[in-house]
């Protein structure tokens, strides 16, 4: 029997609703697959914790997480607290502290889900976007001086290191190699940014040589947005810097039907630290406490977690249950144009697991 130590960090807003649902789903899987079990430890970090303690999580909080097998995260964001505090104080503290340098976002149109793309068959959109998650435009390097004066200056520096670029591109090439199409699109902006992005391009040429069976192409980030809409079938695996990946993955989630469905994994490919899995949506305070949140993004994130843990059978079972549920429009939550409640979706997924 393999017992996994899982940290649950619900965070803020609807994160507090979808994470407990996901724990229930994992408990149902545990009953079905008696060789695995989950030991959950929940952490009350986030906006409420900040109001009490002045920090989003304890300064030494990473110590409590470092021996876990994985982390399931809800969302961080609070209308009363500045976004840069909620982001840097919790999610990024964990991502950077554990060097989870690959942010992986699978995007598919699940059965029963409508894409806003008029001319796209569901099978034509099957992507995995790898976003660099440790440096680049969100390195946190920069500063402000002369605040409030007319001569005020503010800088955010984009940092690309050879080590950082090589490792994320190598991870993306390897991922592309493991998928049937074996194709990688490298996103760039080297026409306008003539230092870091040029190095990024050069490194892609170098890493590609390690993967002769993977075909690859290069696309400017602006052109990539149009290509995602006009030629979704031409894309398979994608690698992008932190900022470019941030934007492209939100577009991808919208094209796949709803923010409420999309999952993500913040991965430490070397497995020195636990990786963290989370739905890509935020705290969505407008629907908080109403039972309207779509929990599918969190359940799909749990599928990614199970795959990462090497539990392929359980992962397949859960993904199958999710797809059966999404194909039934009576089980669509409001974000998908339906009237189902979050609990209805969880119950249905659990029933599918038990079948
Ligand atoms: P944050 O500031 O924490 O990033 P947000 O509330 O600004 O979050 P999102 O949560 O990313 O933004 O989502 C925008 C809107 O999409 C929400 O206000 C909500 O109405 C809807 N939404 C997002 N996630 C879900 C979900 N899981 N289920 C249903 N609706 C959702």
XYZ file of C-alpha atoms and ligand atoms in Angstrom:
386
model
C 0.000 0.000 0.000
C 1.358 3.426 -0.960
C 0.353 6.240 1.378
C 0.705 9.716 -0.098
C 1.163 12.752 2.098
C -0.830 15.520 0.439
C -0.902 19.155 1.575
C -4.228 20.908 0.972
C -4.079 24.695 0.691
C -7.606 25.932 -0.114
C -6.500 29.617 0.039
C -9.216 32.159 -0.698
C -12.663 32.529 -2.237
C -13.938 29.493 -4.108
C -10.622 27.735 -3.389
C -12.124 27.018 0.022
C -15.052 25.277 -1.673
C -13.413 23.286 -4.440
C -10.495 21.835 -2.437
C -12.727 19.982 0.083
C -14.715 18.611 -2.889
C -11.499 17.370 -4.430
C -10.468 15.700 -1.168
C -13.799 13.832 -1.223
C -13.169 12.687 -4.780
C -9.683 11.461 -3.864
C -11.161 9.587 -0.891
C -13.547 7.853 -3.301
C -10.560 6.849 -5.458
C -8.808 5.518 -2.381
C -11.772 3.210 -1.703
C -11.671 1.983 -5.265
C -7.888 1.516 -5.497
C -6.996 -0.116 -2.221
C -3.276 0.019 -3.001
C -3.192 3.800 -2.625
C -4.245 6.052 0.196
C -4.015 9.752 0.918
C -3.057 11.426 4.132
C -4.284 15.027 3.911
C -2.997 17.921 5.950
C -4.847 21.190 5.482
C -3.231 24.619 5.833
C -5.362 27.707 6.517
C -3.054 30.096 4.656
C -4.375 32.974 2.521
C -6.311 36.212 2.994
C -7.861 35.375 6.393
C -4.472 34.263 7.686
C -3.049 37.589 6.463
C -5.669 39.573 8.379
C -4.670 37.754 11.581
C -0.904 37.514 11.149
C 0.129 40.108 8.557
C 1.520 37.420 6.223
C -0.190 35.069 3.762
C 1.662 32.053 5.165
C 4.191 31.590 7.980
C 7.731 32.591 7.061
C 8.937 29.045 7.703
C 5.823 27.474 6.134
C 7.811 25.738 3.393
C 9.256 23.484 6.097
C 5.756 22.081 6.710
C 5.368 21.298 3.009
C 8.776 20.068 1.967
C 8.245 16.431 2.920
C 4.822 16.120 1.299
C 4.400 14.078 -1.861
C 2.340 16.830 -3.507
C 0.377 19.995 -2.815
C -3.201 20.708 -3.918
C -3.838 24.440 -4.039
C -7.165 26.296 -4.412
C -6.643 29.965 -5.181
C -5.143 33.113 -3.719
C -6.783 36.514 -4.020
C -8.739 38.766 -1.723
C -10.657 41.943 -2.528
C -9.232 43.616 0.603
C -5.580 42.752 -0.040
C -3.399 43.986 -2.913
C -2.921 41.361 -5.636
C 0.870 41.501 -5.505
C 0.737 40.619 -1.784
C -1.600 37.642 -2.225
C 0.368 36.392 -5.217
C 3.924 36.814 -3.917
C 3.008 35.947 -0.335
C 1.641 32.487 -1.027
C 1.547 30.938 -4.492
C 4.806 32.364 -5.764
C 6.481 31.802 -2.416
C 5.774 28.092 -2.821
C 6.529 27.928 -6.574
C 9.827 29.756 -6.182
C 10.767 28.234 -2.819
C 10.399 24.755 -4.289
C 11.870 25.720 -7.658
C 8.768 24.442 -9.491
C 10.153 25.779 -12.717
C 7.743 24.177 -15.170
C 4.138 25.284 -15.133
C 2.252 22.741 -17.196
C -1.228 23.379 -18.569
C -3.025 20.773 -20.646
C -5.843 22.188 -22.754
C -8.503 20.074 -24.409
C -12.153 20.502 -25.226
C -13.780 17.979 -22.928
C -16.832 16.021 -24.146
C -20.015 18.098 -23.932
C -18.167 21.417 -23.621
C -18.644 24.169 -26.203
C -15.633 26.036 -27.516
C -16.145 29.643 -28.628
C -14.190 28.712 -31.778
C -16.708 28.359 -34.596
C -14.720 26.141 -36.917
C -12.953 23.872 -34.468
C -13.766 20.205 -33.940
C -13.003 19.117 -30.366
C -10.195 16.782 -31.482
C -8.440 19.697 -33.223
C -7.573 21.366 -29.942
C -5.272 19.222 -27.821
C -2.417 21.243 -26.390
C -0.018 21.236 -23.481
C 1.497 24.613 -22.724
C 4.671 24.742 -20.647
C 5.223 28.104 -19.017
C 8.582 28.968 -17.478
C 7.750 29.443 -13.821
C 10.845 30.673 -12.018
C 12.339 33.686 -13.778
C 11.739 35.802 -16.887
C 9.409 38.755 -16.647
C 8.191 37.718 -13.165
C 11.630 37.405 -11.595
C 10.690 40.083 -9.072
C 13.817 42.088 -9.858
C 13.286 45.796 -10.176
C 12.451 48.731 -8.016
C 10.834 52.100 -7.504
C 12.357 55.400 -6.571
C 11.008 58.906 -5.924
C 7.541 57.516 -5.233
C 4.746 60.009 -5.860
C 7.053 62.633 -7.353
C 6.913 63.649 -11.019
C 10.343 62.064 -11.458
C 9.147 58.690 -10.103
C 10.739 55.691 -11.776
C 9.716 52.015 -11.681
C 11.380 49.026 -13.287
C 10.609 45.320 -13.637
C 13.515 43.444 -15.076
C 13.109 40.310 -17.135
C 15.827 37.842 -16.162
C 16.607 34.902 -18.415
C 19.449 32.633 -17.370
C 21.008 29.967 -19.575
C 20.369 27.352 -16.873
C 16.735 28.467 -16.489
C 16.020 28.475 -20.215
C 17.812 25.206 -20.956
C 16.000 23.301 -18.230
C 12.497 24.454 -19.128
C 13.032 23.957 -22.856
C 14.516 20.514 -22.270
C 11.475 19.639 -20.147
C 9.151 20.855 -22.930
C 10.992 18.935 -25.667
C 10.815 15.795 -23.514
C 7.096 16.325 -22.953
C 6.546 16.850 -26.691
C 8.481 13.650 -27.340
C 6.116 11.723 -25.062
C 3.012 12.863 -26.974
C 1.809 11.252 -30.197
C 2.430 14.289 -32.425
C 5.966 14.912 -31.129
C 5.772 18.586 -32.040
C 6.880 21.632 -30.049
C 6.168 25.296 -30.717
C 8.668 27.663 -29.089
C 7.095 31.044 -28.361
C 9.359 34.055 -28.714
C 9.486 37.820 -29.151
C 13.044 38.089 -30.356
C 12.116 40.609 -33.034
C 11.490 43.269 -30.373
C 13.429 42.012 -27.355
C 16.888 41.604 -28.724
C 18.830 40.179 -25.781
C 17.045 37.639 -23.571
C 14.672 36.396 -26.242
C 17.492 36.011 -28.765
C 19.310 33.801 -26.256
C 16.028 31.907 -25.743
C 15.868 31.244 -29.505
C 19.508 30.166 -29.683
C 19.029 27.746 -26.805
C 15.979 26.225 -28.543
C 18.153 25.401 -31.581
C 20.706 23.801 -29.242
C 18.204 21.742 -27.178
C 16.327 20.617 -30.302
C 19.459 18.700 -31.348
C 18.989 16.436 -28.297
C 15.538 15.467 -29.619
C 15.916 14.552 -33.294
C 12.516 12.819 -33.336
C 10.685 15.973 -32.225
C 9.682 18.486 -34.914
C 9.531 22.082 -33.761
C 8.750 25.580 -34.910
C 9.129 29.093 -33.578
C 6.278 31.591 -33.283
C 6.151 35.212 -32.165
C 3.837 35.525 -29.195
C 1.490 37.948 -30.962
C 1.202 35.669 -33.981
C 0.670 32.730 -31.620
C -2.587 34.230 -30.299
C -3.985 34.388 -33.823
C -2.719 30.894 -34.638
C -4.413 29.455 -31.541
C -7.712 30.781 -32.853
C -7.309 30.257 -36.600
C -5.248 27.057 -36.741
C -5.599 25.286 -33.379
C -4.824 21.922 -34.986
C -1.332 23.128 -35.953
C -0.329 23.324 -32.281
C 0.564 20.483 -29.920
C 3.117 21.200 -27.167
C 4.169 24.799 -26.493
C 6.930 26.377 -24.423
C 6.897 30.041 -23.433
C 8.436 32.466 -20.964
C 6.606 33.335 -17.761
C 4.648 36.360 -19.043
C 3.951 34.966 -22.511
C 2.848 31.665 -20.991
C 0.611 33.441 -18.498
C -1.316 35.175 -21.260
C -1.435 32.280 -23.724
C -2.705 29.837 -21.096
C -5.624 32.079 -20.143
C -6.519 32.334 -23.813
C -6.220 28.552 -24.061
C -8.548 28.069 -21.083
C -11.157 30.351 -22.624
C -10.928 28.537 -25.982
C -11.437 25.216 -24.189
C -14.767 26.454 -22.859
C -14.343 27.872 -19.351
C -11.876 29.079 -16.780
C -13.629 26.704 -14.377
C -12.337 23.604 -16.164
C -8.656 24.259 -16.733
C -5.996 22.642 -14.524
C -2.336 23.303 -14.000
C 0.701 21.754 -12.368
C 3.693 23.639 -10.977
C 6.297 20.968 -11.431
C 9.763 20.385 -10.065
C 10.850 17.884 -12.734
C 13.848 16.833 -10.646
C 11.521 15.900 -7.767
C 13.683 17.565 -5.141
C 10.530 19.162 -3.718
C 6.789 18.522 -3.854
C 5.024 19.774 -6.971
C 1.829 21.804 -6.675
C -1.429 21.318 -8.586
C -4.236 23.863 -8.850
C -7.149 24.985 -10.987
C -6.174 27.996 -13.080
C -9.128 30.108 -12.006
C -8.765 32.628 -9.206
C -10.739 33.212 -6.040
C -13.924 34.369 -7.865
C -15.392 36.191 -4.870
C -18.501 37.049 -6.906
C -19.714 33.461 -6.667
C -18.133 32.496 -3.359
C -20.311 30.744 -0.786
C -23.120 30.144 -3.269
C -22.210 26.599 -4.234
C -21.888 27.663 -7.881
C -18.180 27.023 -8.406
C -17.236 24.525 -11.068
C -14.944 21.989 -9.356
C -13.800 20.323 -12.612
C -10.599 22.410 -12.879
C -9.597 21.173 -9.436
C -10.497 17.562 -10.205
C -8.470 17.694 -13.439
C -5.574 19.146 -11.403
C -5.873 16.070 -9.162
C -5.555 13.920 -12.313
C -2.279 15.709 -13.068
C -1.181 15.102 -9.486
C -1.932 11.373 -9.742
C -0.004 11.176 -13.027
C 2.929 12.936 -11.392
C 2.806 10.454 -8.506
C 2.892 7.604 -11.035
C -0.673 6.458 -10.291
C -1.686 6.148 -13.934
C -4.694 3.837 -13.369
C -6.279 6.086 -10.773
C -5.537 9.126 -12.960
C -7.264 7.514 -15.962
C -10.244 6.518 -13.844
C -10.695 10.060 -12.540
C -10.261 11.632 -15.999
C -12.821 9.198 -17.401
C -15.259 10.112 -14.629
C -14.730 13.827 -15.333
C -15.365 13.342 -19.064
C -18.523 11.325 -18.476
C -19.821 14.085 -16.225
C -18.959 16.960 -18.592
C -20.667 15.163 -21.457
C -23.968 15.437 -19.551
C -25.199 19.031 -19.900
C -27.544 18.548 -16.931
C -24.350 18.500 -14.864
C -22.970 21.782 -16.222
C -22.437 24.583 -13.705
C -23.379 28.191 -14.447
C -20.034 29.105 -16.037
C -20.851 26.485 -18.696
C -24.373 27.812 -19.186
C -25.958 25.165 -16.959
C -27.797 25.185 -13.651
C -26.004 22.379 -11.794
C -24.448 23.147 -8.428
C -20.890 22.298 -7.437
C -22.113 19.486 -5.161
C -24.079 17.864 -8.030
C -20.879 17.675 -10.087
C -18.849 16.198 -7.216
C -21.545 13.622 -6.478
C -21.717 12.572 -10.111
C -17.927 12.234 -10.405
C -17.845 10.095 -7.252
C -20.628 7.892 -8.611
C -18.631 7.359 -11.812
C -15.573 6.409 -9.763
C -17.613 3.869 -7.851
C -18.947 2.238 -11.016
P -8.352 36.427 -8.699
O -8.420 37.886 -8.445
O -8.235 35.616 -7.449
O -7.353 36.026 -9.734
P -10.877 36.710 -10.057
O -12.099 36.573 -9.209
O -10.483 38.058 -10.494
O -9.729 35.939 -9.304
P -11.176 34.433 -11.701
O -11.527 33.644 -10.516
O -9.956 34.056 -12.431
O -11.030 35.946 -11.403
O -12.412 34.311 -12.654
C -13.143 35.346 -13.273
C -14.622 35.013 -13.214
O -14.896 33.740 -13.824
C -15.097 34.855 -11.781
O -15.445 36.099 -11.264
C -16.238 33.886 -11.888
O -17.444 34.527 -12.152
C -15.832 32.992 -13.070
N -15.218 31.756 -12.577
C -13.916 31.513 -12.365
N -13.701 30.288 -11.908
C -14.899 29.682 -11.846
C -15.346 28.396 -11.432
N -14.510 27.448 -10.998
N -16.651 28.142 -11.488
C -17.529 29.067 -11.923
N -17.168 30.302 -12.318
C -15.883 30.621 -12.282
